[in-house]
Amino acid sequence: MALNVQHLNRTIATLEQALLALAQQPATPNNMLFDLYRNAAIKSFELSLETAGKLMRKALKAFEASPRSVDALVFNDVLRHAGKHGLLSSDAVERWLAYRANRNNTAHDYGEGFANDTLLLLPAYVQDVHSLSVALQKVFDASA
């Protein structure tokens, strides 16, 4: 089975659609559609971030002598290695570390303020994950 980024691209598309729908809703108290689309955007962010991490791990195995060493990396180290091997720029690594920190907080903080803070990250995240998707597919194509 060839490695590809189709599932990642699907999660990105879902996130983009949630953000578009959210933009059509006023952020007023008791607007259930706003809450629904905000929650969908945040869950899509979480899913795409986890998917991106798994794909980065797979791509890094093409650069490492020992694939098991990649399996032992924690997520933040996966991001640093992705920067080291050109999958992410050094600036992008810093942004991805912030996305990951935010994602870790969304798992433990369910407040409305925190959810709205997460929304502020998403436009840049969408651009970054698109760029990563292209870089990952190049690695997968080269190793096929």
PDB file of C-alpha atoms in Angstrom:
ATOM      1  CA  MET A   1       0.000   0.000   0.000  1.00  0.00           C
ATOM      2  CA  ALA A   2       1.447   3.374  -1.046  1.00  0.00           C
ATOM      3  CA  LEU A   3       1.606   6.082   1.570  1.00  0.00           C
ATOM      4  CA  ASN A   4      -0.378   9.192   0.799  1.00  0.00           C
ATOM      5  CA  VAL A   5      -1.923  12.223   2.426  1.00  0.00           C
ATOM      6  CA  GLN A   6      -5.532  11.713   1.322  1.00  0.00           C
ATOM      7  CA  HIS A   7      -6.892  11.327   4.840  1.00  0.00           C
ATOM      8  CA  LEU A   8      -4.953  14.377   6.019  1.00  0.00           C
ATOM      9  CA  ASN A   9      -6.324  16.402   3.121  1.00  0.00           C
ATOM     10  CA  ARG A  10      -9.833  15.261   4.011  1.00  0.00           C
ATOM     11  CA  THR A  11      -9.395  16.434   7.605  1.00  0.00           C
ATOM     12  CA  ILE A  12      -8.098  19.780   6.329  1.00  0.00           C
ATOM     13  CA  ALA A  13     -11.120  20.143   4.036  1.00  0.00           C
ATOM     14  CA  THR A  14     -13.438  19.367   6.935  1.00  0.00           C
ATOM     15  CA  LEU A  15     -11.718  22.000   9.061  1.00  0.00           C
ATOM     16  CA  GLU A  16     -11.994  24.562   6.278  1.00  0.00           C
ATOM     17  CA  GLN A  17     -15.701  23.847   5.823  1.00  0.00           C
ATOM     18  CA  ALA A  18     -16.314  24.172   9.560  1.00  0.00           C
ATOM     19  CA  LEU A  19     -14.491  27.526   9.566  1.00  0.00           C
ATOM     20  CA  LEU A  20     -16.506  28.758   6.576  1.00  0.00           C
ATOM     21  CA  ALA A  21     -19.772  27.769   8.232  1.00  0.00           C
ATOM     22  CA  LEU A  22     -18.640  29.334  11.505  1.00  0.00           C
ATOM     23  CA  ALA A  23     -17.905  32.627   9.754  1.00  0.00           C
ATOM     24  CA  GLN A  24     -21.564  32.766   8.698  1.00  0.00           C
ATOM     25  CA  GLN A  25     -22.769  32.597  12.300  1.00  0.00           C
ATOM     26  CA  PRO A  26     -22.943  35.482  14.737  1.00  0.00           C
ATOM     27  CA  ALA A  27     -21.006  34.789  17.925  1.00  0.00           C
ATOM     28  CA  THR A  28     -23.956  35.539  20.166  1.00  0.00           C
ATOM     29  CA  PRO A  29     -25.016  33.819  23.365  1.00  0.00           C
ATOM     30  CA  ASN A  30     -27.331  30.876  22.751  1.00  0.00           C
ATOM     31  CA  ASN A  31     -26.398  30.559  19.060  1.00  0.00           C
ATOM     32  CA  MET A  32     -26.211  26.792  18.895  1.00  0.00           C
ATOM     33  CA  LEU A  33     -25.002  26.789  15.286  1.00  0.00           C
ATOM     34  CA  PHE A  34     -22.019  28.926  16.255  1.00  0.00           C
ATOM     35  CA  ASP A  35     -21.214  26.449  19.032  1.00  0.00           C
ATOM     36  CA  LEU A  36     -21.699  23.504  16.691  1.00  0.00           C
ATOM     37  CA  TYR A  37     -19.378  24.844  13.992  1.00  0.00           C
ATOM     38  CA  ARG A  38     -16.806  26.043  16.542  1.00  0.00           C
ATOM     39  CA  ASN A  39     -16.751  22.576  18.099  1.00  0.00           C
ATOM     40  CA  ALA A  40     -16.521  20.952  14.657  1.00  0.00           C
ATOM     41  CA  ALA A  41     -13.581  23.205  13.769  1.00  0.00           C
ATOM     42  CA  ILE A  42     -11.757  22.379  16.984  1.00  0.00           C
ATOM     43  CA  LYS A  43     -12.321  18.635  16.641  1.00  0.00           C
ATOM     44  CA  SER A  44     -11.207  18.790  12.987  1.00  0.00           C
ATOM     45  CA  PHE A  45      -8.079  20.647  14.128  1.00  0.00           C
ATOM     46  CA  GLU A  46      -7.367  17.951  16.704  1.00  0.00           C
ATOM     47  CA  LEU A  47      -7.910  15.131  14.217  1.00  0.00           C
ATOM     48  CA  SER A  48      -5.803  16.732  11.503  1.00  0.00           C
ATOM     49  CA  LEU A  49      -2.995  17.441  13.969  1.00  0.00           C
ATOM     50  CA  GLU A  50      -2.917  13.814  15.093  1.00  0.00           C
ATOM     51  CA  THR A  51      -3.061  12.601  11.481  1.00  0.00           C
ATOM     52  CA  ALA A  52      -0.240  14.971  10.508  1.00  0.00           C
ATOM     53  CA  GLY A  53       1.856  13.657  13.384  1.00  0.00           C
ATOM     54  CA  LYS A  54       1.395  10.049  12.302  1.00  0.00           C
ATOM     55  CA  LEU A  55       2.273  10.897   8.711  1.00  0.00           C
ATOM     56  CA  MET A  56       5.346  12.885   9.755  1.00  0.00           C
ATOM     57  CA  ARG A  57       6.477   9.873  11.757  1.00  0.00           C
ATOM     58  CA  LYS A  58       6.108   7.664   8.662  1.00  0.00           C
ATOM     59  CA  ALA A  59       7.931  10.179   6.464  1.00  0.00           C
ATOM     60  CA  LEU A  60      10.804  10.526   8.931  1.00  0.00           C
ATOM     61  CA  LYS A  61      11.508   6.810   8.628  1.00  0.00           C
ATOM     62  CA  ALA A  62      12.764   7.530   5.097  1.00  0.00           C
ATOM     63  CA  PHE A  63      15.509   9.718   6.619  1.00  0.00           C
ATOM     64  CA  GLU A  64      16.542   7.646   9.629  1.00  0.00           C
ATOM     65  CA  ALA A  65      18.774   4.570   9.642  1.00  0.00           C
ATOM     66  CA  SER A  66      16.609   3.003  12.334  1.00  0.00           C
ATOM     67  CA  PRO A  67      12.833   3.285  11.903  1.00  0.00           C
ATOM     68  CA  ARG A  68      12.465   2.190  15.536  1.00  0.00           C
ATOM     69  CA  SER A  69      14.231   5.356  16.649  1.00  0.00           C
ATOM     70  CA  VAL A  70      11.429   7.354  14.987  1.00  0.00           C
ATOM     71  CA  ASP A  71       8.815   5.265  16.793  1.00  0.00           C
ATOM     72  CA  ALA A  72      10.409   6.249  20.108  1.00  0.00           C
ATOM     73  CA  LEU A  73      10.116  10.007  19.471  1.00  0.00           C
ATOM     74  CA  VAL A  74       7.559  12.068  21.353  1.00  0.00           C
ATOM     75  CA  PHE A  75       5.400  14.358  19.226  1.00  0.00           C
ATOM     76  CA  ASN A  76       7.474  17.499  19.824  1.00  0.00           C
ATOM     77  CA  ASP A  77      10.620  15.636  18.796  1.00  0.00           C
ATOM     78  CA  VAL A  78       8.855  14.440  15.654  1.00  0.00           C
ATOM     79  CA  LEU A  79       8.256  18.107  14.845  1.00  0.00           C
ATOM     80  CA  ARG A  80      11.898  18.991  15.477  1.00  0.00           C
ATOM     81  CA  HIS A  81      13.103  16.115  13.292  1.00  0.00           C
ATOM     82  CA  ALA A  82      10.638  17.188  10.579  1.00  0.00           C
ATOM     83  CA  GLY A  83      12.365  20.577  10.645  1.00  0.00           C
ATOM     84  CA  LYS A  84      15.786  18.969  10.571  1.00  0.00           C
ATOM     85  CA  HIS A  85      14.857  17.010   7.437  1.00  0.00           C
ATOM     86  CA  GLY A  86      13.135  19.875   5.611  1.00  0.00           C
ATOM     87  CA  LEU A  87       9.509  18.849   6.062  1.00  0.00           C
ATOM     88  CA  LEU A  88       8.971  22.031   8.098  1.00  0.00           C
ATOM     89  CA  SER A  89      10.884  25.307   8.184  1.00  0.00           C
ATOM     90  CA  SER A  90      12.354  26.387  11.517  1.00  0.00           C
ATOM     91  CA  ASP A  91       9.586  28.994  11.872  1.00  0.00           C
ATOM     92  CA  ALA A  92       6.988  26.366  11.035  1.00  0.00           C
ATOM     93  CA  VAL A  93       8.414  24.040  13.706  1.00  0.00           C
ATOM     94  CA  GLU A  94       7.789  26.759  16.300  1.00  0.00           C
ATOM     95  CA  ARG A  95       4.218  27.250  15.078  1.00  0.00           C
ATOM     96  CA  TRP A  96       3.607  23.494  15.091  1.00  0.00           C
ATOM     97  CA  LEU A  97       4.912  23.294  18.658  1.00  0.00           C
ATOM     98  CA  ALA A  98       2.358  25.980  19.573  1.00  0.00           C
ATOM     99  CA  TYR A  99      -0.408  24.064  17.765  1.00  0.00           C
ATOM    100  CA  ARG A 100       0.530  20.941  19.691  1.00  0.00           C
ATOM    101  CA  ALA A 101       0.576  22.802  23.009  1.00  0.00           C
ATOM    102  CA  ASN A 102      -2.841  24.213  22.211  1.00  0.00           C
ATOM    103  CA  ARG A 103      -4.118  20.767  21.274  1.00  0.00           C
ATOM    104  CA  ASN A 104      -2.881  19.371  24.575  1.00  0.00           C
ATOM    105  CA  ASN A 105      -4.791  22.122  26.362  1.00  0.00           C
ATOM    106  CA  THR A 106      -8.016  21.518  24.412  1.00  0.00           C
ATOM    107  CA  ALA A 107      -7.985  17.973  25.755  1.00  0.00           C
ATOM    108  CA  HIS A 108      -8.152  19.327  29.309  1.00  0.00           C
ATOM    109  CA  ASP A 109      -9.883  22.710  29.087  1.00  0.00           C
ATOM    110  CA  TYR A 110     -13.414  22.833  27.808  1.00  0.00           C
ATOM    111  CA  GLY A 111     -14.060  26.522  28.449  1.00  0.00           C
ATOM    112  CA  GLU A 112     -15.634  28.781  25.875  1.00  0.00           C
ATOM    113  CA  GLY A 113     -12.795  31.305  26.115  1.00  0.00           C
ATOM    114  CA  PHE A 114     -10.203  28.670  25.425  1.00  0.00           C
ATOM    115  CA  ALA A 115     -12.210  27.364  22.463  1.00  0.00           C
ATOM    116  CA  ASN A 116     -12.371  30.865  21.027  1.00  0.00           C
ATOM    117  CA  ASP A 117      -8.612  31.290  21.557  1.00  0.00           C
ATOM    118  CA  THR A 118      -8.060  28.080  19.598  1.00  0.00           C
ATOM    119  CA  LEU A 119     -10.050  29.523  16.705  1.00  0.00           C
ATOM    120  CA  LEU A 120      -7.490  32.315  16.400  1.00  0.00           C
ATOM    121  CA  LEU A 121      -4.767  29.761  15.581  1.00  0.00           C
ATOM    122  CA  LEU A 122      -6.698  27.968  12.884  1.00  0.00           C
ATOM    123  CA  PRO A 123      -6.193  30.218   9.822  1.00  0.00           C
ATOM    124  CA  ALA A 124      -2.390  29.936  10.130  1.00  0.00           C
ATOM    125  CA  TYR A 125      -2.702  26.256  10.970  1.00  0.00           C
ATOM    126  CA  VAL A 126      -4.673  25.587   7.781  1.00  0.00           C
ATOM    127  CA  GLN A 127      -1.895  27.173   5.712  1.00  0.00           C
ATOM    128  CA  ASP A 128       0.792  25.242   7.572  1.00  0.00           C
ATOM    129  CA  VAL A 129      -0.953  21.895   7.285  1.00  0.00           C
ATOM    130  CA  HIS A 130      -1.481  22.418   3.539  1.00  0.00           C
ATOM    131  CA  SER A 131       2.262  23.046   3.147  1.00  0.00           C
ATOM    132  CA  LEU A 132       3.086  20.004   5.236  1.00  0.00           C
ATOM    133  CA  SER A 133       0.741  17.850   3.162  1.00  0.00           C
ATOM    134  CA  VAL A 134       2.633  18.745  -0.013  1.00  0.00           C
ATOM    135  CA  ALA A 135       6.013  18.069   1.622  1.00  0.00           C
ATOM    136  CA  LEU A 136       4.852  14.727   3.000  1.00  0.00           C
ATOM    137  CA  GLN A 137       3.464  13.568  -0.327  1.00  0.00           C
ATOM    138  CA  LYS A 138       6.810  14.357  -1.988  1.00  0.00           C
ATOM    139  CA  VAL A 139       8.605  12.135   0.527  1.00  0.00           C
ATOM    140  CA  PHE A 140       6.067   9.347   0.072  1.00  0.00           C
ATOM    141  CA  ASP A 141       6.291   9.593  -3.735  1.00  0.00           C
ATOM    142  CA  ALA A 142      10.102   9.519  -3.638  1.00  0.00           C
ATOM    143  CA  SER A 143      10.189   6.427  -1.444  1.00  0.00           C
ATOM    144  CA  ALA A 144       7.571   4.515  -3.452  1.00  0.00           C
TER     145      ALA A 144
END
